[in-house]
Short mmCIF file of C-alpha atoms in Angstrom, two decimals:
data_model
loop_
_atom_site.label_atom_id
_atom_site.label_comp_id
_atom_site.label_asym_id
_atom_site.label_seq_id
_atom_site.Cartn_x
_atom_site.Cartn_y
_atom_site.Cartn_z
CA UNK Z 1 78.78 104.51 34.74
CA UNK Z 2 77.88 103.44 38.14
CA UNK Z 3 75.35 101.19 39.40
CA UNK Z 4 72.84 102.37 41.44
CA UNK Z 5 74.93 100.57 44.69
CA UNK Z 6 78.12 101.62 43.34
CA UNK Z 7 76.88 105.52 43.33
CA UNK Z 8 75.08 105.16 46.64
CA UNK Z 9 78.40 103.66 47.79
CA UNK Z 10 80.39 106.39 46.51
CA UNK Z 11 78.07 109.76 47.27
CA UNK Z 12 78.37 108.11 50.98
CA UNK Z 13 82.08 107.79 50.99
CA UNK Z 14 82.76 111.39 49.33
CA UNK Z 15 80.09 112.43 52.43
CA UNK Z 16 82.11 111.46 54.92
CA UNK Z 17 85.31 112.47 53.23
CA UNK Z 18 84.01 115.88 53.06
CA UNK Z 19 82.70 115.78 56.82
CA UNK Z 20 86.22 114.86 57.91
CA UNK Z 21 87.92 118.21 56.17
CA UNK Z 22 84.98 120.42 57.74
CA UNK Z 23 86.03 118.36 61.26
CA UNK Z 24 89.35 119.58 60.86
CA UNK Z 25 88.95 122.60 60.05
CA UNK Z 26 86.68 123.10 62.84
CA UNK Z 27 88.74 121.34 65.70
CA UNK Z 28 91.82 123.51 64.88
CA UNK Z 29 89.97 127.23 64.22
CA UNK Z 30 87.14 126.57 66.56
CA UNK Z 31 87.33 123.94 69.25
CA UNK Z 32 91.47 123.87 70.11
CA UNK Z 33 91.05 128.08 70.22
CA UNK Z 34 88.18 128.16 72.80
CA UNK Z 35 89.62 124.92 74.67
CA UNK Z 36 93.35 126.42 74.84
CA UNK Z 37 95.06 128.89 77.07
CA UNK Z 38 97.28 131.58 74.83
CA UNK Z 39 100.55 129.52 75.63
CA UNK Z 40 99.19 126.44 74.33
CA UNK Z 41 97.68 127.37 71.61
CA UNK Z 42 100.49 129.12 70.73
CA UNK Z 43 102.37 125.89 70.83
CA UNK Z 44 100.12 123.70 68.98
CA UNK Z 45 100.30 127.14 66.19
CA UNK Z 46 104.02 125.53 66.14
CA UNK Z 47 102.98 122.19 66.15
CA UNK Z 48 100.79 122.96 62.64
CA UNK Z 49 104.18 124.69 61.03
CA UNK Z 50 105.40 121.45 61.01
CA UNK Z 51 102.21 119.93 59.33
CA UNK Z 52 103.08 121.86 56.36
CA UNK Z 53 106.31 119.43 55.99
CA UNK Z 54 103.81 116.66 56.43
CA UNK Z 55 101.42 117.48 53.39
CA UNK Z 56 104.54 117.74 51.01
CA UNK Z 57 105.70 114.63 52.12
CA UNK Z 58 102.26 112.85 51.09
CA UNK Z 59 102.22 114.19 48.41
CA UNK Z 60 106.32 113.53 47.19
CA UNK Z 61 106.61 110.36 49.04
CA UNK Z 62 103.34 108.96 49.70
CA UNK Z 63 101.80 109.28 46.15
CA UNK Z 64 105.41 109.61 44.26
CA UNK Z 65 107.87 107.54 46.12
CA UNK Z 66 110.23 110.21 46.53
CA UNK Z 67 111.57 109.95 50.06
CA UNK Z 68 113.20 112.41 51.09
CA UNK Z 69 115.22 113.19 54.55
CA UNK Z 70 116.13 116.73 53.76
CA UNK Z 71 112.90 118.67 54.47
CA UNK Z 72 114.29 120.50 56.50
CA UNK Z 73 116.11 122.41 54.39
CA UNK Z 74 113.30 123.99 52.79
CA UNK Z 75 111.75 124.77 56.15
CA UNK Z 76 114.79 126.45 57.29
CA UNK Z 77 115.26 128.19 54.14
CA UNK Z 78 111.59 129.51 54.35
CA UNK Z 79 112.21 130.19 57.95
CA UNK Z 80 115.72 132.44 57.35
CA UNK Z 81 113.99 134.63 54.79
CA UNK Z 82 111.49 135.74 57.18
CA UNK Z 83 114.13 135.93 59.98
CA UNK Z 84 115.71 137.87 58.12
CA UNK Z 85 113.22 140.62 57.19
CA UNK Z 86 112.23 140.49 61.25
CA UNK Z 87 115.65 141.09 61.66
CA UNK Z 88 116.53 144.00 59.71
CA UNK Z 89 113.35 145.28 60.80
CA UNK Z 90 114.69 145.02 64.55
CA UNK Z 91 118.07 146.60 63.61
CA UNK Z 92 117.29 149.88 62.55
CA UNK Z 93 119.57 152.60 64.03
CA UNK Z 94 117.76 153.91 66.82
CA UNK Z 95 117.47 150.19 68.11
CA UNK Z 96 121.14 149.47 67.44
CA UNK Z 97 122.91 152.65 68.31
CA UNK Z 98 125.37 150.77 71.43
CA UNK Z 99 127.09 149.21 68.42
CA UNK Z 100 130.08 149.51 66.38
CA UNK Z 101 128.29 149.86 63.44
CA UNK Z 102 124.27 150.95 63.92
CA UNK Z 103 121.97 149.91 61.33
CA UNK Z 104 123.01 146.31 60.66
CA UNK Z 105 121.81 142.83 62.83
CA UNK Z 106 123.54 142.40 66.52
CA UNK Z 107 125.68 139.01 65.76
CA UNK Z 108 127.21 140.70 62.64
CA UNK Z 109 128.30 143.72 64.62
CA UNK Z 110 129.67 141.23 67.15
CA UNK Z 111 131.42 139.72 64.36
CA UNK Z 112 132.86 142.87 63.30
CA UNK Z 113 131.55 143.70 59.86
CA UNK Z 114 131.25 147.36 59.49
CA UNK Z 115 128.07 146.91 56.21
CA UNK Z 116 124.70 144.79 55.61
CA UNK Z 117 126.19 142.13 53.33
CA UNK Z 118 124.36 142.94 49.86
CA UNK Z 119 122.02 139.68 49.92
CA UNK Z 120 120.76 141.18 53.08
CA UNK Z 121 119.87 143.94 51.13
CA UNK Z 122 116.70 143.14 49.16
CA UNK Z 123 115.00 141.65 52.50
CA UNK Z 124 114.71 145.37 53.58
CA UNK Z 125 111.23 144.99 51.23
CA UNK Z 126 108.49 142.54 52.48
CA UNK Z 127 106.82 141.61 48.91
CA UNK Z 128 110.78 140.62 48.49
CA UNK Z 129 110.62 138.65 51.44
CA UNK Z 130 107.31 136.86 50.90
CA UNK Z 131 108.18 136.17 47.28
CA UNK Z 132 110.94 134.91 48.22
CA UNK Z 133 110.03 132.65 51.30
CA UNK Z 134 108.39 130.79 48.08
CA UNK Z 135 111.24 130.99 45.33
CA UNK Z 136 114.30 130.52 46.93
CA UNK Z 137 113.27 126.81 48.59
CA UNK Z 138 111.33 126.03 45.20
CA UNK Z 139 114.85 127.22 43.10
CA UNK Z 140 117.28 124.68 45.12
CA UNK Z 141 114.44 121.84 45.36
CA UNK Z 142 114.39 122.61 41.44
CA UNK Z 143 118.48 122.66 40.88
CA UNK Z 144 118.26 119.29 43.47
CA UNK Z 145 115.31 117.60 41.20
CA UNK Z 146 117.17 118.84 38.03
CA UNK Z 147 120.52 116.90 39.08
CA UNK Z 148 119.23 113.77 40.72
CA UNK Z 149 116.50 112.69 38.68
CA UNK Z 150 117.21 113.35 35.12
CA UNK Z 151 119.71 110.98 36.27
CA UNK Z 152 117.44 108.40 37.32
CA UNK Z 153 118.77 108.68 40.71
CA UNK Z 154 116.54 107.67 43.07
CA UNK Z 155 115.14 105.43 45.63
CA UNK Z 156 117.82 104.96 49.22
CA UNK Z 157 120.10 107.01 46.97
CA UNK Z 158 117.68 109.75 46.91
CA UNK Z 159 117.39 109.99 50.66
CA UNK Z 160 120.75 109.51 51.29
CA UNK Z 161 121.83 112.69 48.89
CA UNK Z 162 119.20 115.07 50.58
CA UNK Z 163 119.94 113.84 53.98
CA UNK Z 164 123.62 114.55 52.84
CA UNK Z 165 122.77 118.24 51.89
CA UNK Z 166 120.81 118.93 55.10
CA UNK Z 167 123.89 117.87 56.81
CA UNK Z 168 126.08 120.49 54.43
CA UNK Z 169 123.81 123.19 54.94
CA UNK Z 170 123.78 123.23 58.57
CA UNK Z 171 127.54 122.89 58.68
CA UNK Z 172 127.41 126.38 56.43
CA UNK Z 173 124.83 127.75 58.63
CA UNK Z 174 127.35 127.20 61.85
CA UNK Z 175 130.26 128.13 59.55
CA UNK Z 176 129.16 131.33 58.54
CA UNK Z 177 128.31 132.78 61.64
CA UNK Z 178 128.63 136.80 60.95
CA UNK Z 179 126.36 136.29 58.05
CA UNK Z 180 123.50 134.13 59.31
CA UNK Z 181 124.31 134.16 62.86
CA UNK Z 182 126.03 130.91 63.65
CA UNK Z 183 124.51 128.34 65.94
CA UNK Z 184 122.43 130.67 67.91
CA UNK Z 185 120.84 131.71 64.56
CA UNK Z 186 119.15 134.47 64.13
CA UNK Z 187 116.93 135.39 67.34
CA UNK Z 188 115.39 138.40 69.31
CA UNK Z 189 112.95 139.38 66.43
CA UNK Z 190 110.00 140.88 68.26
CA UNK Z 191 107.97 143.22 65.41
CA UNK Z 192 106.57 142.62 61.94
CA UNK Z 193 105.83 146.33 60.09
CA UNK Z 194 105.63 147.41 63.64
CA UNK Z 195 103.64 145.10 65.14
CA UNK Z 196 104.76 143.50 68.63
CA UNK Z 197 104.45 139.56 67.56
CA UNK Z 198 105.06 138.52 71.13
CA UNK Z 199 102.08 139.65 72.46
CA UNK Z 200 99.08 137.17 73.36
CA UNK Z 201 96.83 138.93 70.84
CA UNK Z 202 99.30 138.95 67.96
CA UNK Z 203 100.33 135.31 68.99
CA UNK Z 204 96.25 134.19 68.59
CA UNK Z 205 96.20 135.66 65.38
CA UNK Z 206 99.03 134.32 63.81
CA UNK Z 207 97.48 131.24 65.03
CA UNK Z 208 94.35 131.57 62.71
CA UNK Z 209 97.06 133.23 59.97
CA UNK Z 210 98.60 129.71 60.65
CA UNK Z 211 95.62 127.50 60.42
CA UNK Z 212 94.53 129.24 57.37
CA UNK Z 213 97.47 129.03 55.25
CA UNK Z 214 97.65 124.98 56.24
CA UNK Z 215 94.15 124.80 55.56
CA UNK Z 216 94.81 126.42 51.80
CA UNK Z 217 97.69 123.47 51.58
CA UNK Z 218 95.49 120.97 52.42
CA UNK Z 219 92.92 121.48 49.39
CA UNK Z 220 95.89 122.56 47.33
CA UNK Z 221 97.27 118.71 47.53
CA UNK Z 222 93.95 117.36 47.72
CA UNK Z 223 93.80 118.63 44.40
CA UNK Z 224 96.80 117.64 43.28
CA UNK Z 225 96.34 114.01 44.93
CA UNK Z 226 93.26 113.70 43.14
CA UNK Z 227 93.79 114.80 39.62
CA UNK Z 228 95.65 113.37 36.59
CA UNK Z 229 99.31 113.94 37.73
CA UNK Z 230 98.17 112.76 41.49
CA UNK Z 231 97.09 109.51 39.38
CA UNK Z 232 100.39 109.84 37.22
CA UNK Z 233 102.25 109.89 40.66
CA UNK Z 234 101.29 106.78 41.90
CA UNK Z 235 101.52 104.88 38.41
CA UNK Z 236 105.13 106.29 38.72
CA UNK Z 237 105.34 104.96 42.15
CA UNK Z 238 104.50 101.44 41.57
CA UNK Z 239 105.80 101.06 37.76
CA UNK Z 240 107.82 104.37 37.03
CA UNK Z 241 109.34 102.58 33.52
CA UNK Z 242 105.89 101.34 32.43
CA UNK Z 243 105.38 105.36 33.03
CA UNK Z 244 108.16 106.59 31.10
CA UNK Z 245 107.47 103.93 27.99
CA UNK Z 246 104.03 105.24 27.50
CA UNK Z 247 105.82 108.34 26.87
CA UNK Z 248 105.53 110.78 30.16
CA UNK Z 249 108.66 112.38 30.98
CA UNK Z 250 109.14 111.00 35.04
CA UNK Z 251 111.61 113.36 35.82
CA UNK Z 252 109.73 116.78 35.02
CA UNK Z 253 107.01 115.52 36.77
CA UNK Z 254 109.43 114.47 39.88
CA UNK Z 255 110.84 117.61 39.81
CA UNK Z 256 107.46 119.39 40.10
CA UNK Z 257 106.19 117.81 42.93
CA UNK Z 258 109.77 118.19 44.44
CA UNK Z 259 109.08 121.64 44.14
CA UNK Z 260 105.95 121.82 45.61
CA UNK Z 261 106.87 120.11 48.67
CA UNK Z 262 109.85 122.33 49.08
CA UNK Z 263 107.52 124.97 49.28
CA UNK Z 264 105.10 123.80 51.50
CA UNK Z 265 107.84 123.04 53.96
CA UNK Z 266 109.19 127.12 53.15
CA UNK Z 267 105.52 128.16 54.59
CA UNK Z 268 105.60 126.30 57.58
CA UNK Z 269 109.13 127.34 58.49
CA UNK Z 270 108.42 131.46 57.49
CA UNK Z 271 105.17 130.83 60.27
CA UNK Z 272 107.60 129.20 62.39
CA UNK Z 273 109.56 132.06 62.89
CA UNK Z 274 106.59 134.41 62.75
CA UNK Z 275 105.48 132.55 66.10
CA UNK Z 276 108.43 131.49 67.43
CA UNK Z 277 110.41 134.85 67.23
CA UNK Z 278 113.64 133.05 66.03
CA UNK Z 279 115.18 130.36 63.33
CA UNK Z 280 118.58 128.47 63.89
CA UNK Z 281 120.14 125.61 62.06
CA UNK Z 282 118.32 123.04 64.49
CA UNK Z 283 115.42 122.93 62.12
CA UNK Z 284 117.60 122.55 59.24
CA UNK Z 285 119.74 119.32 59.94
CA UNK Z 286 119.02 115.40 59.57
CA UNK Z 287 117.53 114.88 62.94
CA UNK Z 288 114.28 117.49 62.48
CA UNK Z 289 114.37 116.22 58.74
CA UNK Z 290 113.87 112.71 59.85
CA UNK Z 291 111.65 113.99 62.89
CA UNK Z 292 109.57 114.95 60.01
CA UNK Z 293 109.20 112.10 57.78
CA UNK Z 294 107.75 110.34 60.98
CA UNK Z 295 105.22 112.79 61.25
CA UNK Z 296 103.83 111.97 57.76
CA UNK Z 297 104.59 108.06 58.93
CA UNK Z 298 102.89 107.61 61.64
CA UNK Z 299 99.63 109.98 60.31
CA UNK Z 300 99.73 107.96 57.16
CA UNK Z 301 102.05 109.02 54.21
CA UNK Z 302 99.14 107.90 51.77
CA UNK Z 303 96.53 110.31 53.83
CA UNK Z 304 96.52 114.13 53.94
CA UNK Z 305 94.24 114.26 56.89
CA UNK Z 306 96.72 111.50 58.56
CA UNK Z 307 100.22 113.34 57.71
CA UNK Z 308 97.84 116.86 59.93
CA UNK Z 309 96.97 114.23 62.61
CA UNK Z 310 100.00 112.48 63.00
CA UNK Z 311 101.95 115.87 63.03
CA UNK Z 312 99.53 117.06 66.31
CA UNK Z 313 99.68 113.62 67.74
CA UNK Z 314 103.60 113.14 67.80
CA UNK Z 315 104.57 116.27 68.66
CA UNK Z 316 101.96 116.53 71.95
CA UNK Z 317 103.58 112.86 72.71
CA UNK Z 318 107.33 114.68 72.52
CA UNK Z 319 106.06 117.55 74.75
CA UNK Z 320 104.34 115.79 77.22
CA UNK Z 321 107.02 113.42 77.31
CA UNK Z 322 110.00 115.40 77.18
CA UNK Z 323 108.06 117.43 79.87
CA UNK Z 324 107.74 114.83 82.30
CA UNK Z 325 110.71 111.88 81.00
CA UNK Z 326 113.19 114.08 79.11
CA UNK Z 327 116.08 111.22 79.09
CA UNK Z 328 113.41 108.86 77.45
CA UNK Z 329 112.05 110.77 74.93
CA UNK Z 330 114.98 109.72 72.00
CA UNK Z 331 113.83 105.95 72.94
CA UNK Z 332 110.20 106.62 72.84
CA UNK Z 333 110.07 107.85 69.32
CA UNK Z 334 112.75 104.94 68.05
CA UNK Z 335 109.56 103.23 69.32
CA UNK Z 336 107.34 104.98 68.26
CA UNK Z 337 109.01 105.17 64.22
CA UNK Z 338 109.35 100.87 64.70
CA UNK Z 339 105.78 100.65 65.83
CA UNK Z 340 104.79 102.24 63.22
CA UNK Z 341 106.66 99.99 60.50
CA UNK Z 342 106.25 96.22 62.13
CA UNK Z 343 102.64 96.96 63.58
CA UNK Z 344 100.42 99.73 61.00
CA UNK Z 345 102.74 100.78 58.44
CA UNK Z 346 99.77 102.66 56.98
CA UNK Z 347 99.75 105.04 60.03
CA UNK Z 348 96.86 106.04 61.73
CA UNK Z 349 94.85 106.63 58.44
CA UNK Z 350 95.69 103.02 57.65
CA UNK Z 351 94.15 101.97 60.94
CA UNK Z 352 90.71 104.39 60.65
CA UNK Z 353 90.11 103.10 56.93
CA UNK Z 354 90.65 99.28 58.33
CA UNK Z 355 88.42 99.66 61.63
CA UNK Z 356 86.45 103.02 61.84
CA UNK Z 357 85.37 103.83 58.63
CA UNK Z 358 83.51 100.31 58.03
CA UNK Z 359 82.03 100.81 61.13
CA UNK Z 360 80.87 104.41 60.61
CA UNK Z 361 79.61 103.37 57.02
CA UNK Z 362 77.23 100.94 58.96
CA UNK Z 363 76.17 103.29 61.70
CA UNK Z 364 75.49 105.86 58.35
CA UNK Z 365 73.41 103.60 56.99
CA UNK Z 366 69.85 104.36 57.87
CA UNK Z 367 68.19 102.47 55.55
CA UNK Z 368 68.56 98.66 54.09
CA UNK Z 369 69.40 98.85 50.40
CA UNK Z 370 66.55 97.24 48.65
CA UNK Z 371 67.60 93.68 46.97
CA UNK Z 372 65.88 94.79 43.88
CA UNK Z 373 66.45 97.67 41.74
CA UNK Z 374 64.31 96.89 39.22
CA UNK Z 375 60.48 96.69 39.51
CA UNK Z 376 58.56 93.83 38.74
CA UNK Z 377 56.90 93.98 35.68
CA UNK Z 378 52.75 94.51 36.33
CA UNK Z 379 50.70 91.63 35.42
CA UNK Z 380 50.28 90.87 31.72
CA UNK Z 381 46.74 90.84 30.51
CA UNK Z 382 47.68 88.05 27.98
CA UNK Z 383 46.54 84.10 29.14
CA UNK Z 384 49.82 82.10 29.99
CA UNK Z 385 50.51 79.03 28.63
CA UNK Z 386 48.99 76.75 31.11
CA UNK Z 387 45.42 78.89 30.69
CA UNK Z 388 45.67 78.38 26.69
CA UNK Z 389 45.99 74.81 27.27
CA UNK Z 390 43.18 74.34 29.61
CA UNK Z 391 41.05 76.29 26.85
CA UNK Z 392 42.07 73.79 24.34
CA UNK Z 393 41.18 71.11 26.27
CA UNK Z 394 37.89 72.40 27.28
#
């Protein structure tokens, strides 16, 4: 039970946590859409894909201590099962009837197959494709989970494996260039069921399509954050073998989480391409994976809001510097990623809950709380002790 200060204390802090989702929500589907030409907000649309990354790492290695530097795996994976429905799409044989061989994607014509390898085949169907943009990240996060941590393997070693496998998958990518395209990966997609995706209209909506889905993330991992396996994650954090001795199993619980970062990261890379127009295996090596832990870092890996804001923040700081110092960009985020460490390793969330939320919880405060809860008792009719004396002596 709380005391009457601890409740006021508490309906005022789940207030303003609630007024900070609702400011969100409105600065990205109502203020940055009103304030924004269609080219910008079209790149900030981009800048949210990457936000999705940022709420699976909060959850997997802010409340779990799971870091992991191979994110980008999932949102490449996401990302190549919509490319490749856009693709086919774009390849029918009217569209592709200068080739060799009409009816099947450009780079594989170039590459001189003469049929549609047969796991093209299935992403003919979209309810394939959208089931699995979901599935097939959450199926190699699981086979991943399932391998490293019923083995106990984690901490560096964790990282270190998954930033191994971003690196393998990449190489495969490049490797296998009739089948997904190579290096250039797999581009020119400009419909979806028919729909021209490059216009400014279609761009604007998958904006809000965008904003939505993150939006639907958000409260998805709030809930998780906040209920009984949010509260196992962080006991597993601190003391994961005081954990297992009370008789959880850690490593089905790793697992899930795993998997529900992987496919957070699959939904932001399948709107990636939807906005974009393209995927390549840029988005699936170390240096976007890492790119993306430092998103979550410098938001706050503890804070969901934080890991949204830090995504926007960092990525406008790479534009506008890239725009206007391309050479020093590389040295400005080494910069930024050891500013973050030495000077607020709590990230911008870490720096609001120290200095701007005390200060807003003052400036809320409208009224003094009274020193006494309890009323004083009304005046007793009896005679006091010094009265019955007096009598006695009278």
């Amino acid at each position: 039970m709380f005391t009457p200060i601890e409740a006021q204390t508490e309906h005022s802090r789940n207030r303003i946590a609630w007024w900070q989702y609702l400011l969100l929500a409105a600065l990205i589907l109502i203020i940055l859409p009103l304030c924004l030409d269609a080219f910008r907000l079209n790149l900030v649309g981009k800048y949210l894909t990457y936000a999705f990354v940022a709420l699976g790492l909060v959850l997997c290695w802010g409340c779990g201590g799971i870091l992991s530097l191979g994110q980008g795996v999932f949102f490449g994976l996401g990302g190549y099962c919509m490319a490749m429905f856009l693709k086919l799409e774009a390849s029918n044989p009217e569209a592709t009837a200068i080739q060799s061989t009409p009816g099947i994607p450009d780079f594989m014509d170039w590459n001189q197959l003469t049929e549609l390898p047969w796991f093209w085949q299935p992403f003919h169907s979209l309810s394939f494709t959208l089931l699995a943009v979901i599935a097939v990240p959450m199926l190699f996060a699981f086979i991943i989970g399932l391998a490293m941590f019923t083995r106990r393997v984690g901490g560096v070693y964790f990282a270190i494996i998954t930033q191994a496998i971003a690196a393998i998958l990449s190489i495969l990518i490049i490797g296998q260039q009739g089948y997904t395209g190579g290096v250039n990966g797999i581009t020119d997609l400009r419909t979806f069921l028919t729909w021209d995706i490059r216009s400014e209209s279609a761009q604007t909506l998958l904006y809000f399509v965008n904003a939505a889905l993150l939006l639907a993330c958000l409260f998805i991992a709030l809930y998780i954050k906040n209920c009984k396996l949010g509260r196992l994650l962080v006991a597993m954090r601190e003391k994961e073998d005081r954990v297992r001795f009370s008789g959880y199993n850690v490593a089905n619980f790793k697992i899930f989480i795993f998997c529900i970062a992987a496919a957070f990261s699959a939904i932001g890379g399948a709107m990636f391409t939807l906005q974009v127009g393209f995927m390549s295996p840029s988005f699936v090596g170390i240096v976007p994976s890492i790119e993306m832990v430092i998103f979550c870092a410098v938001g706050g890996r503890l804070s969901l809001l934080g890991a949204i804001y830090g995504t926007l923040v960092v990525n406008l700081a790479k534009t506008t510097f890239s725009e206007s110092f391309p050479e020093l960009w590389l040295f400005a985020m080494g910069a930024l990623f050891i500013g973050v460490v030495l000077a607020f390793p709590d990230g911008l969330a870490g720096l609001y809950q120290s200095y701007i939320h005390p200060w807003l919880s003052r400036f809320r405060q409208r009224q003094p709380v009274a020193l006494e809860l309890i009323e004083p008792a009304p005046p007793s009719s009896e005679p006091t002790d010094i009265e019955e004396r007096r009598n006695v002596s009278a």
